[in-house]
XYZ file of N, CA and C in Angstrom:
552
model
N 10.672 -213.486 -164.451
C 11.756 -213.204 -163.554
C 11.476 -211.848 -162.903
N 11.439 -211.682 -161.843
C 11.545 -210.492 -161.167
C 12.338 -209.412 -160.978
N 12.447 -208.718 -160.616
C 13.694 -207.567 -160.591
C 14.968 -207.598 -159.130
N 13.849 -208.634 -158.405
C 15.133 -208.739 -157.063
C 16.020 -209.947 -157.689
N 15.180 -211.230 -158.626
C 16.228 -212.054 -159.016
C 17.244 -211.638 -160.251
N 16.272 -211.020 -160.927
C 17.340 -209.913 -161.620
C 18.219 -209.310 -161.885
N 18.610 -209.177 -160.525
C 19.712 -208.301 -159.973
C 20.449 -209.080 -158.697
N 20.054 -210.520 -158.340
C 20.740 -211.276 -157.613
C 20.629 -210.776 -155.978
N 19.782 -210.080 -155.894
C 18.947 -209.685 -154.511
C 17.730 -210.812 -154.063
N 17.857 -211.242 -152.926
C 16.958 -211.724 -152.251
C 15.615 -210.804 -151.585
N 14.801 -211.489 -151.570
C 13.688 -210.762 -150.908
C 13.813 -209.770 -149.783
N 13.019 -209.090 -148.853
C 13.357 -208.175 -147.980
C 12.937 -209.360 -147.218
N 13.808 -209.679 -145.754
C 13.512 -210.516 -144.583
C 13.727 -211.862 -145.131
N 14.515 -211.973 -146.211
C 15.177 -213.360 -146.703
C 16.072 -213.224 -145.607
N 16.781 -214.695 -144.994
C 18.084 -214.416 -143.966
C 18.943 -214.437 -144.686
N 19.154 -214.494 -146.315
C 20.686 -214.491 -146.966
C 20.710 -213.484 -147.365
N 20.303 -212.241 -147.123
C 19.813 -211.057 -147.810
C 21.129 -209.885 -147.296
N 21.669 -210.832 -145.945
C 22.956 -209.894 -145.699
C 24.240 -209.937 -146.261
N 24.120 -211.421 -146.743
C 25.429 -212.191 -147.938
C 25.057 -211.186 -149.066
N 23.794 -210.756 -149.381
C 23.933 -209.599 -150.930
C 24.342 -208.142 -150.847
N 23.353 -207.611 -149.677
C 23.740 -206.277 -149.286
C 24.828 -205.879 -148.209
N 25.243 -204.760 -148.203
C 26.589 -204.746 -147.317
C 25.681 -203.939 -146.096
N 26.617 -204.406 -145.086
C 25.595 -204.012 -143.492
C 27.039 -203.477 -142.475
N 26.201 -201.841 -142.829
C 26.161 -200.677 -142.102
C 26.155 -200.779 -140.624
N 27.002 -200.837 -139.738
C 27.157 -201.556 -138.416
C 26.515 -199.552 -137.808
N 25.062 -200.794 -136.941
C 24.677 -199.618 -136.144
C 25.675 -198.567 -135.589
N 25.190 -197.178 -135.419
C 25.889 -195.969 -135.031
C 25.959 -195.970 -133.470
N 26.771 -195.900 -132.834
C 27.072 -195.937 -130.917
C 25.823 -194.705 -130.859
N 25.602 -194.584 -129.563
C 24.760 -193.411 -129.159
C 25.970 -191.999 -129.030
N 27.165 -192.786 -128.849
C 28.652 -191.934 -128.477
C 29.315 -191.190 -129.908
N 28.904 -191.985 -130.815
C 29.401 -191.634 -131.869
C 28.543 -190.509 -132.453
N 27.223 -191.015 -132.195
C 25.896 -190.440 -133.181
C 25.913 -189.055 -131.854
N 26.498 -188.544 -131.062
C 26.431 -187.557 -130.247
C 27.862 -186.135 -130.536
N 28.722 -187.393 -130.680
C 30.076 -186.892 -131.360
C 29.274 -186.091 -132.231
N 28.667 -186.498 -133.812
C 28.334 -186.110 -134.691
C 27.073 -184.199 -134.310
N 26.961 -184.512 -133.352
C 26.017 -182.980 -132.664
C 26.724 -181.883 -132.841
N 26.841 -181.022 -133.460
C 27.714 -179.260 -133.532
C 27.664 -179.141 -131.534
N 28.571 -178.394 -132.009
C 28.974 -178.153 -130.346
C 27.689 -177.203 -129.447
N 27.313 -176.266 -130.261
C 26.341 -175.387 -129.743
C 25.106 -175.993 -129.856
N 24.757 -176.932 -130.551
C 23.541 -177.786 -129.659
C 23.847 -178.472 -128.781
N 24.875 -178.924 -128.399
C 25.159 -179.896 -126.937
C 25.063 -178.587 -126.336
N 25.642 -177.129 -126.550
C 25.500 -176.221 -125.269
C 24.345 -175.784 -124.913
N 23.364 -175.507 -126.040
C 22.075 -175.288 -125.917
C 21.226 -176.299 -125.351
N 21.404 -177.259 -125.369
C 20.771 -178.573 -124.315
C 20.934 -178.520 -123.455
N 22.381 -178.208 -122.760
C 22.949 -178.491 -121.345
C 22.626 -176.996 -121.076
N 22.221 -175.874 -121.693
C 22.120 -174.599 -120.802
C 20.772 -175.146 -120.144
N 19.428 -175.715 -121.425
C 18.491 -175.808 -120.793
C 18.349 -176.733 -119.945
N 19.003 -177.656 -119.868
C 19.350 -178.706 -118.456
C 19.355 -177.865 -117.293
N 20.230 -177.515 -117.187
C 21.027 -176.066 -116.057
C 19.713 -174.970 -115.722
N 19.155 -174.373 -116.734
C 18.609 -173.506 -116.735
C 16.974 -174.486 -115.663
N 16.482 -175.379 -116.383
C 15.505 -175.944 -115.671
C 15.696 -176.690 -114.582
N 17.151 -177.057 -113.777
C 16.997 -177.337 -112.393
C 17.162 -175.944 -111.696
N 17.575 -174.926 -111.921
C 18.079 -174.035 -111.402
C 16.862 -173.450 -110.362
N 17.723 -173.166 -108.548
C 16.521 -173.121 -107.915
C 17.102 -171.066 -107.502
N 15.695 -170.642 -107.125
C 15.673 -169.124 -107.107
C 16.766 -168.206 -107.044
N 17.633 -168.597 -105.771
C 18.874 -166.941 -105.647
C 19.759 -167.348 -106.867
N 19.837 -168.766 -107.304
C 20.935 -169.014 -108.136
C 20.764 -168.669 -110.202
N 19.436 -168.808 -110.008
C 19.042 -168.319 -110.915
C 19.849 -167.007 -111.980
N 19.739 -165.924 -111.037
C 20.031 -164.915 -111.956
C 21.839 -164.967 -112.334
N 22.614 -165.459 -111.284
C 24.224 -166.152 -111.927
C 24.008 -166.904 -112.976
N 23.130 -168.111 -113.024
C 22.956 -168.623 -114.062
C 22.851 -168.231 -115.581
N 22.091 -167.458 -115.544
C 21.363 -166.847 -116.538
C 22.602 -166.004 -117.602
N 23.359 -165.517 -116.374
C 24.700 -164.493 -116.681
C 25.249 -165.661 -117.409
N 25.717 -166.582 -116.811
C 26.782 -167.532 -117.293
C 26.200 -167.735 -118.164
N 25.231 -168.015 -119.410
C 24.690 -168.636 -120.316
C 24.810 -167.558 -121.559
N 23.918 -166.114 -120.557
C 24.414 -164.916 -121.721
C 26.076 -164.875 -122.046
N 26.998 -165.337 -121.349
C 28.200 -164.741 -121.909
C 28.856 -166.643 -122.536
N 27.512 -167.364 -123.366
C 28.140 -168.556 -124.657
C 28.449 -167.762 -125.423
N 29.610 -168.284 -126.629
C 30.457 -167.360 -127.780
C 29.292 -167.417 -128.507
N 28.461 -168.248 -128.634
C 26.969 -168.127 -129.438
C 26.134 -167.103 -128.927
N 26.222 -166.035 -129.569
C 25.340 -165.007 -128.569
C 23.606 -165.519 -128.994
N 23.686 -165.992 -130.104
C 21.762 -166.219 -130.219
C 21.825 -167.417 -129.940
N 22.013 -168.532 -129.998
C 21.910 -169.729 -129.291
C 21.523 -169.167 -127.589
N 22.240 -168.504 -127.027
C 22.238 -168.611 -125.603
C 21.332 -167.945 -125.659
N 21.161 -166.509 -126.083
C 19.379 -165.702 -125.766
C 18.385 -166.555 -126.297
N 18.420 -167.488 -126.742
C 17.672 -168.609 -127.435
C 17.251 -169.804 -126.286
N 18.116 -169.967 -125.738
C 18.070 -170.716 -124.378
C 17.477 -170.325 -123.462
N 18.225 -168.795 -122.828
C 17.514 -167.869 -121.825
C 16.049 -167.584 -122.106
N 15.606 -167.400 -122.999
C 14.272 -166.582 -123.868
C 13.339 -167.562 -123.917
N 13.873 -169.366 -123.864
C 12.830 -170.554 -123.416
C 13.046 -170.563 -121.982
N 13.777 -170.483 -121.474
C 13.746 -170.480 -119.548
C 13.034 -169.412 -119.075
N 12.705 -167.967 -119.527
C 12.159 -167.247 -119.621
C 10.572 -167.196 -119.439
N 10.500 -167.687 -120.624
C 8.525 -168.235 -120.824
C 8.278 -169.181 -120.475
N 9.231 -170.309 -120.011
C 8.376 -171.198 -118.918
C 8.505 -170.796 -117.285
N 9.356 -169.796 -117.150
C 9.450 -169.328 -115.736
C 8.078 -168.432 -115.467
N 8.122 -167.297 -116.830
C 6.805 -166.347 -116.436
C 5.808 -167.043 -116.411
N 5.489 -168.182 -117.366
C 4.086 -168.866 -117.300
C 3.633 -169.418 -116.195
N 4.572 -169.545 -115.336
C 4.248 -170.421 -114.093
C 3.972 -169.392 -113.189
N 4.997 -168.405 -112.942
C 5.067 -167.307 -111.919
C 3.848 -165.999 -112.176
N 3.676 -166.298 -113.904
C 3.075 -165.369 -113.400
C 1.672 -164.532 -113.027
N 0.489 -165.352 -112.679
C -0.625 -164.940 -111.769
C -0.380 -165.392 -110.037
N 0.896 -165.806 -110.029
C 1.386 -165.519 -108.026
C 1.822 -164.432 -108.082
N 2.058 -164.384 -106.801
C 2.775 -163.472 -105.401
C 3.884 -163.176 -106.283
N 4.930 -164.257 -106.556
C 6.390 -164.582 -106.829
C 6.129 -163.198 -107.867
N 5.976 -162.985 -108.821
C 5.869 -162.726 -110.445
C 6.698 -161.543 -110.004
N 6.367 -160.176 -109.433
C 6.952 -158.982 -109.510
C 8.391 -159.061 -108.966
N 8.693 -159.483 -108.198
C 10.482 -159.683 -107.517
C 11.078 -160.635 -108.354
N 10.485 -161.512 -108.917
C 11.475 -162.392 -109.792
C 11.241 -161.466 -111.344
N 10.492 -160.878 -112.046
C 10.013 -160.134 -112.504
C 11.434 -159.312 -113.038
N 11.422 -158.225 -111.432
C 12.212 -156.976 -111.080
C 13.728 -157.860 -111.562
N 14.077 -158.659 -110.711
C 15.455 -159.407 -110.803
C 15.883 -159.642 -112.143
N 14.890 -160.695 -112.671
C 15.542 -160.646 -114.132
C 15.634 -159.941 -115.394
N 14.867 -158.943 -115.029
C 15.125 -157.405 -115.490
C 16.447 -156.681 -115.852
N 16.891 -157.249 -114.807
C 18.164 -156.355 -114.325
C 19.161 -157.367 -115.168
N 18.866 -158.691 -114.538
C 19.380 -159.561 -115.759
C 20.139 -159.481 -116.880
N 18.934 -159.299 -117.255
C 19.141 -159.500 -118.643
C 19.193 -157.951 -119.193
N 19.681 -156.993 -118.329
C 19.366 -155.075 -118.827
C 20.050 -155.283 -120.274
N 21.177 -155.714 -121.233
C 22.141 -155.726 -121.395
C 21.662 -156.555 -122.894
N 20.569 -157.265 -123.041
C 19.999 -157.566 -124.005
C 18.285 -157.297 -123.895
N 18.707 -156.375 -125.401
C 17.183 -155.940 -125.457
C 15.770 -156.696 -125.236
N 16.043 -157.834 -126.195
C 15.103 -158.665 -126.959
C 14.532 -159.379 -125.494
N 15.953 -160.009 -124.411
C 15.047 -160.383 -123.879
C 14.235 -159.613 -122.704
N 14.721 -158.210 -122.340
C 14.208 -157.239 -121.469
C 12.757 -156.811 -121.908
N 12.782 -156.540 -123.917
C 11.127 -156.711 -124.372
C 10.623 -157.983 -123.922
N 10.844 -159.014 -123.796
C 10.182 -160.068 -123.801
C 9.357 -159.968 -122.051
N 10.225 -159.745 -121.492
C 10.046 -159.831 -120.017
C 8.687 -158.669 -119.685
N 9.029 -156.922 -120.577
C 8.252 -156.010 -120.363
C 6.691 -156.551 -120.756
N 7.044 -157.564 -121.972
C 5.634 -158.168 -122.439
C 4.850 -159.086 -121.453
N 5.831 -159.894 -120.686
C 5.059 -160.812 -119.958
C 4.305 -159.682 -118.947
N 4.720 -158.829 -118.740
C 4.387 -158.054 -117.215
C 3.066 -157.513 -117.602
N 3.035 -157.021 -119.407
C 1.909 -156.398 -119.757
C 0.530 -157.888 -119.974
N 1.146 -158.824 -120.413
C -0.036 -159.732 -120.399
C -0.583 -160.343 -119.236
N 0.332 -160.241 -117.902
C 0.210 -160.727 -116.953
C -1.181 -159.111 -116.525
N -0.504 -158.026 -116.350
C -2.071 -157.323 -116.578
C -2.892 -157.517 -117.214
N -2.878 -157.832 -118.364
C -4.377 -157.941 -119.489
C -4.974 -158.976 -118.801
N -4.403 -160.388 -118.294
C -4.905 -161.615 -117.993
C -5.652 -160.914 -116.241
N -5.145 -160.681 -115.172
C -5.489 -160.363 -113.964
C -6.340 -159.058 -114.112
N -6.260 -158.942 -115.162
C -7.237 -157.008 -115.613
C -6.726 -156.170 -114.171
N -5.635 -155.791 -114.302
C -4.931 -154.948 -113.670
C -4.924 -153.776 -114.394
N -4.821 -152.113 -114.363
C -4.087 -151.844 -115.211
C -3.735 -151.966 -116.426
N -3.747 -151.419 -117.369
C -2.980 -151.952 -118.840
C -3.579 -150.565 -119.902
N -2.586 -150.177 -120.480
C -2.894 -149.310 -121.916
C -2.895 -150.039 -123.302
N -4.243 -149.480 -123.777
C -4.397 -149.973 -125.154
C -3.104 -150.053 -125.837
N -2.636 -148.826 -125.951
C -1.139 -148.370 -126.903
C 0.009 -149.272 -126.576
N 0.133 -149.765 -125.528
C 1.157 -150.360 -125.201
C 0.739 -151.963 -125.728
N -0.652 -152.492 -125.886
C -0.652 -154.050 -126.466
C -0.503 -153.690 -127.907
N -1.091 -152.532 -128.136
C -0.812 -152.704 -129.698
C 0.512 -152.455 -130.817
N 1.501 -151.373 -129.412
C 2.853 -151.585 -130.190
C 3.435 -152.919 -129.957
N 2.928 -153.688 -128.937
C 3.956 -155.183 -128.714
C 3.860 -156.094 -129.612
N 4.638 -157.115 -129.514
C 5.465 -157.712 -130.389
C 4.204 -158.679 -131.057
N 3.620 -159.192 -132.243
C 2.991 -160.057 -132.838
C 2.745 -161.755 -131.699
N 3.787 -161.767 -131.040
C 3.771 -162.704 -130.077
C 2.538 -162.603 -128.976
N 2.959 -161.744 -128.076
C 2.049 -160.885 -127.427
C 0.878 -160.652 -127.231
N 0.764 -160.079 -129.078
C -0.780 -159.725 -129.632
C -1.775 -161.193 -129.743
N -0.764 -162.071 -130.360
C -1.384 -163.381 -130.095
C -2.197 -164.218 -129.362
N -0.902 -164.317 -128.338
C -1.042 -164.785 -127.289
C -2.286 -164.329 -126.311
N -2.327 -162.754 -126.723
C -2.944 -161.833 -125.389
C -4.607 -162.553 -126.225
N -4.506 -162.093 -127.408
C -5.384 -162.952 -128.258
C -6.841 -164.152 -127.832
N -5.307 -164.578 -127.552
C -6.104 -166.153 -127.245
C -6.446 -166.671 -125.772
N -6.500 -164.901 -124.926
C -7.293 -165.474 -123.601
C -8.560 -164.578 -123.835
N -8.642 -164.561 -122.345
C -10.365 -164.567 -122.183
C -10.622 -162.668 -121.894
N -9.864 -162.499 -121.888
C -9.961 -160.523 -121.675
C -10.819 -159.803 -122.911
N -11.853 -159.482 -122.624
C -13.054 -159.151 -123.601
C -12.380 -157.588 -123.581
N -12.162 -156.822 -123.128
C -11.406 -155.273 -123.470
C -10.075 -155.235 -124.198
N -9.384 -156.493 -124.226
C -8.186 -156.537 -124.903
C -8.503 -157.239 -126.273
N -9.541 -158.159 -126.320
C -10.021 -159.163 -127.342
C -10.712 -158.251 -128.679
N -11.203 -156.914 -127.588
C -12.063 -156.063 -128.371
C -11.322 -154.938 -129.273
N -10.085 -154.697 -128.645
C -8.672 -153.806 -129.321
C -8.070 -154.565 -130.133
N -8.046 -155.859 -129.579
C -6.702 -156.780 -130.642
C -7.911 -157.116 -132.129
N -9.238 -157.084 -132.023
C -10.222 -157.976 -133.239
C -10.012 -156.491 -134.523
N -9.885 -155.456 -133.688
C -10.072 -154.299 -134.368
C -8.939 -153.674 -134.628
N -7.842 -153.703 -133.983
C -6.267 -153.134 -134.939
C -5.317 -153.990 -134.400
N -5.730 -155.404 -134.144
C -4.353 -155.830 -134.173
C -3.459 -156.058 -135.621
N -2.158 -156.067 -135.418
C -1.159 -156.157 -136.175
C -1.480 -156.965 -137.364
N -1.971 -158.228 -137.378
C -2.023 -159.072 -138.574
C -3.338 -159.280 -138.799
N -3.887 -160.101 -139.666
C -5.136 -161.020 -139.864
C -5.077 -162.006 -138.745
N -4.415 -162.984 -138.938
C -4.213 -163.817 -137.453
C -4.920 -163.260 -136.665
N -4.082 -162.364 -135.567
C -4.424 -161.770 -134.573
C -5.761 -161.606 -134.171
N -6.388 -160.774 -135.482
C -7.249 -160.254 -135.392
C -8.065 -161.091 -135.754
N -8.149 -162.472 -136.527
C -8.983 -163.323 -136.287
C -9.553 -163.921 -135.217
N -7.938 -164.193 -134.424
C -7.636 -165.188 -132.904
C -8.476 -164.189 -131.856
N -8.532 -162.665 -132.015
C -9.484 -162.307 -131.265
C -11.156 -161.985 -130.960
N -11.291 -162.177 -132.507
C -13.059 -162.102 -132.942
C -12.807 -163.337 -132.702
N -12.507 -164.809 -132.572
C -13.239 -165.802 -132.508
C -13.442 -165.848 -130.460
N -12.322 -165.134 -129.686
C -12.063 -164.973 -128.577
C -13.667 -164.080 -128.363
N -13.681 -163.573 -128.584
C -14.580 -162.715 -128.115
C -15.954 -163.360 -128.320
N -16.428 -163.776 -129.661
C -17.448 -165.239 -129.896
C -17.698 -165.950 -128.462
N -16.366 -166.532 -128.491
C -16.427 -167.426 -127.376
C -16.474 -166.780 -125.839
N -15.998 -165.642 -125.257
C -16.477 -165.090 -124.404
C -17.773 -164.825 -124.414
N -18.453 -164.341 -125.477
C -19.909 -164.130 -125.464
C -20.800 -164.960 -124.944
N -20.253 -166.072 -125.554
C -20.998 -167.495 -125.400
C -20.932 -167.741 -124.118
N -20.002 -167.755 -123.443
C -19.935 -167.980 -121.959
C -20.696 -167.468 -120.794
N -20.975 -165.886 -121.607
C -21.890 -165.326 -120.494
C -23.306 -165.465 -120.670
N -23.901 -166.533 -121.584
C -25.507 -166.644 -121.843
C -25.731 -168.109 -120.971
């Protein structure tokens, strides 16, 4: 005797198998949405908002989102609209005036005004503009990373030798490997 007859259970994909077990009537998509905390429906719909949002309207936007009763949810929101805005903007034209604007932005929260000062500094390391050692190496582990894992052999060569973590400083000796390699 088996343990499903055992116990008066039918096989799995028997069709009388719903006469034994009791059946859990699928969840609505309405219901199973109900069930969402409120500040992830807001954090969805900021980034909805936040990713159609076209240029002058932008920086209202941004306001309206900083002042959710969730203050880290919303810099959480802003701070992903953020790094996909700089990533795009920033080796164009655009980068410094949208740059300047959301600067001003966001004056009012630190975290994301560092975040912004960082893009401006990697956006130098990447275009080899300009840039001080001291200033990649106080920035944020993000940064150091990131700056890391491009192709800038003067930044690759600071970050292999005092960047912040092991990481880092791995992600940039293998960077630099691989720049080497490129130029033979």
């Amino acid at each position: 005797m088996n343990s499903a007859e055992g116990h008066g259970r039918m096989k799995a994909g028997d069709p009388t198998e719903e006469a034994h077990e009791p059946h859990e009537p699928a969840e609505s998509a309405e219901s199973a949405e109900s069930d969402e905390p409120d500040e992830h429906l807001r954090y969805a719909a900021h980034l909805d908002a936040l990713a159609r949002v076209a240029g002058p309207d932008e920086p209202g936007l941004i306001g309206t989102v900083l002042t959710d009763p969730d203050r880290t949810m919303a810099q959480a929101a802003v701070l992903r609209h953020l790094d996909l805005r700089a990533a795009q903007l920033c080796s164009g034209p655009g980068w410094e005036e949208w740059a300047q604007t959301m600067t001003r932005t966001v004056a009012r929260h630190p975290f994301l005004t560092r975040r912004l000062r960082e893009w401006s500094l990697f956006r130098a390391v990447t275009l080899r503009l300009p840039w001080h050692e001291d200033e990649l190496l106080a920035a944020s582990d993000w940064l150091q990373l990131k700056t890391a894992a491009g192709p800038n052999r003067e930044a690759l060569a600071v970050l292999a030798e005092r960047g912040r973590t092991k990481r880092i400083r791995n992600t940039a000796r293998t960077g630099l490997a691989r720049e080497r390699k490129r130029e033979r």
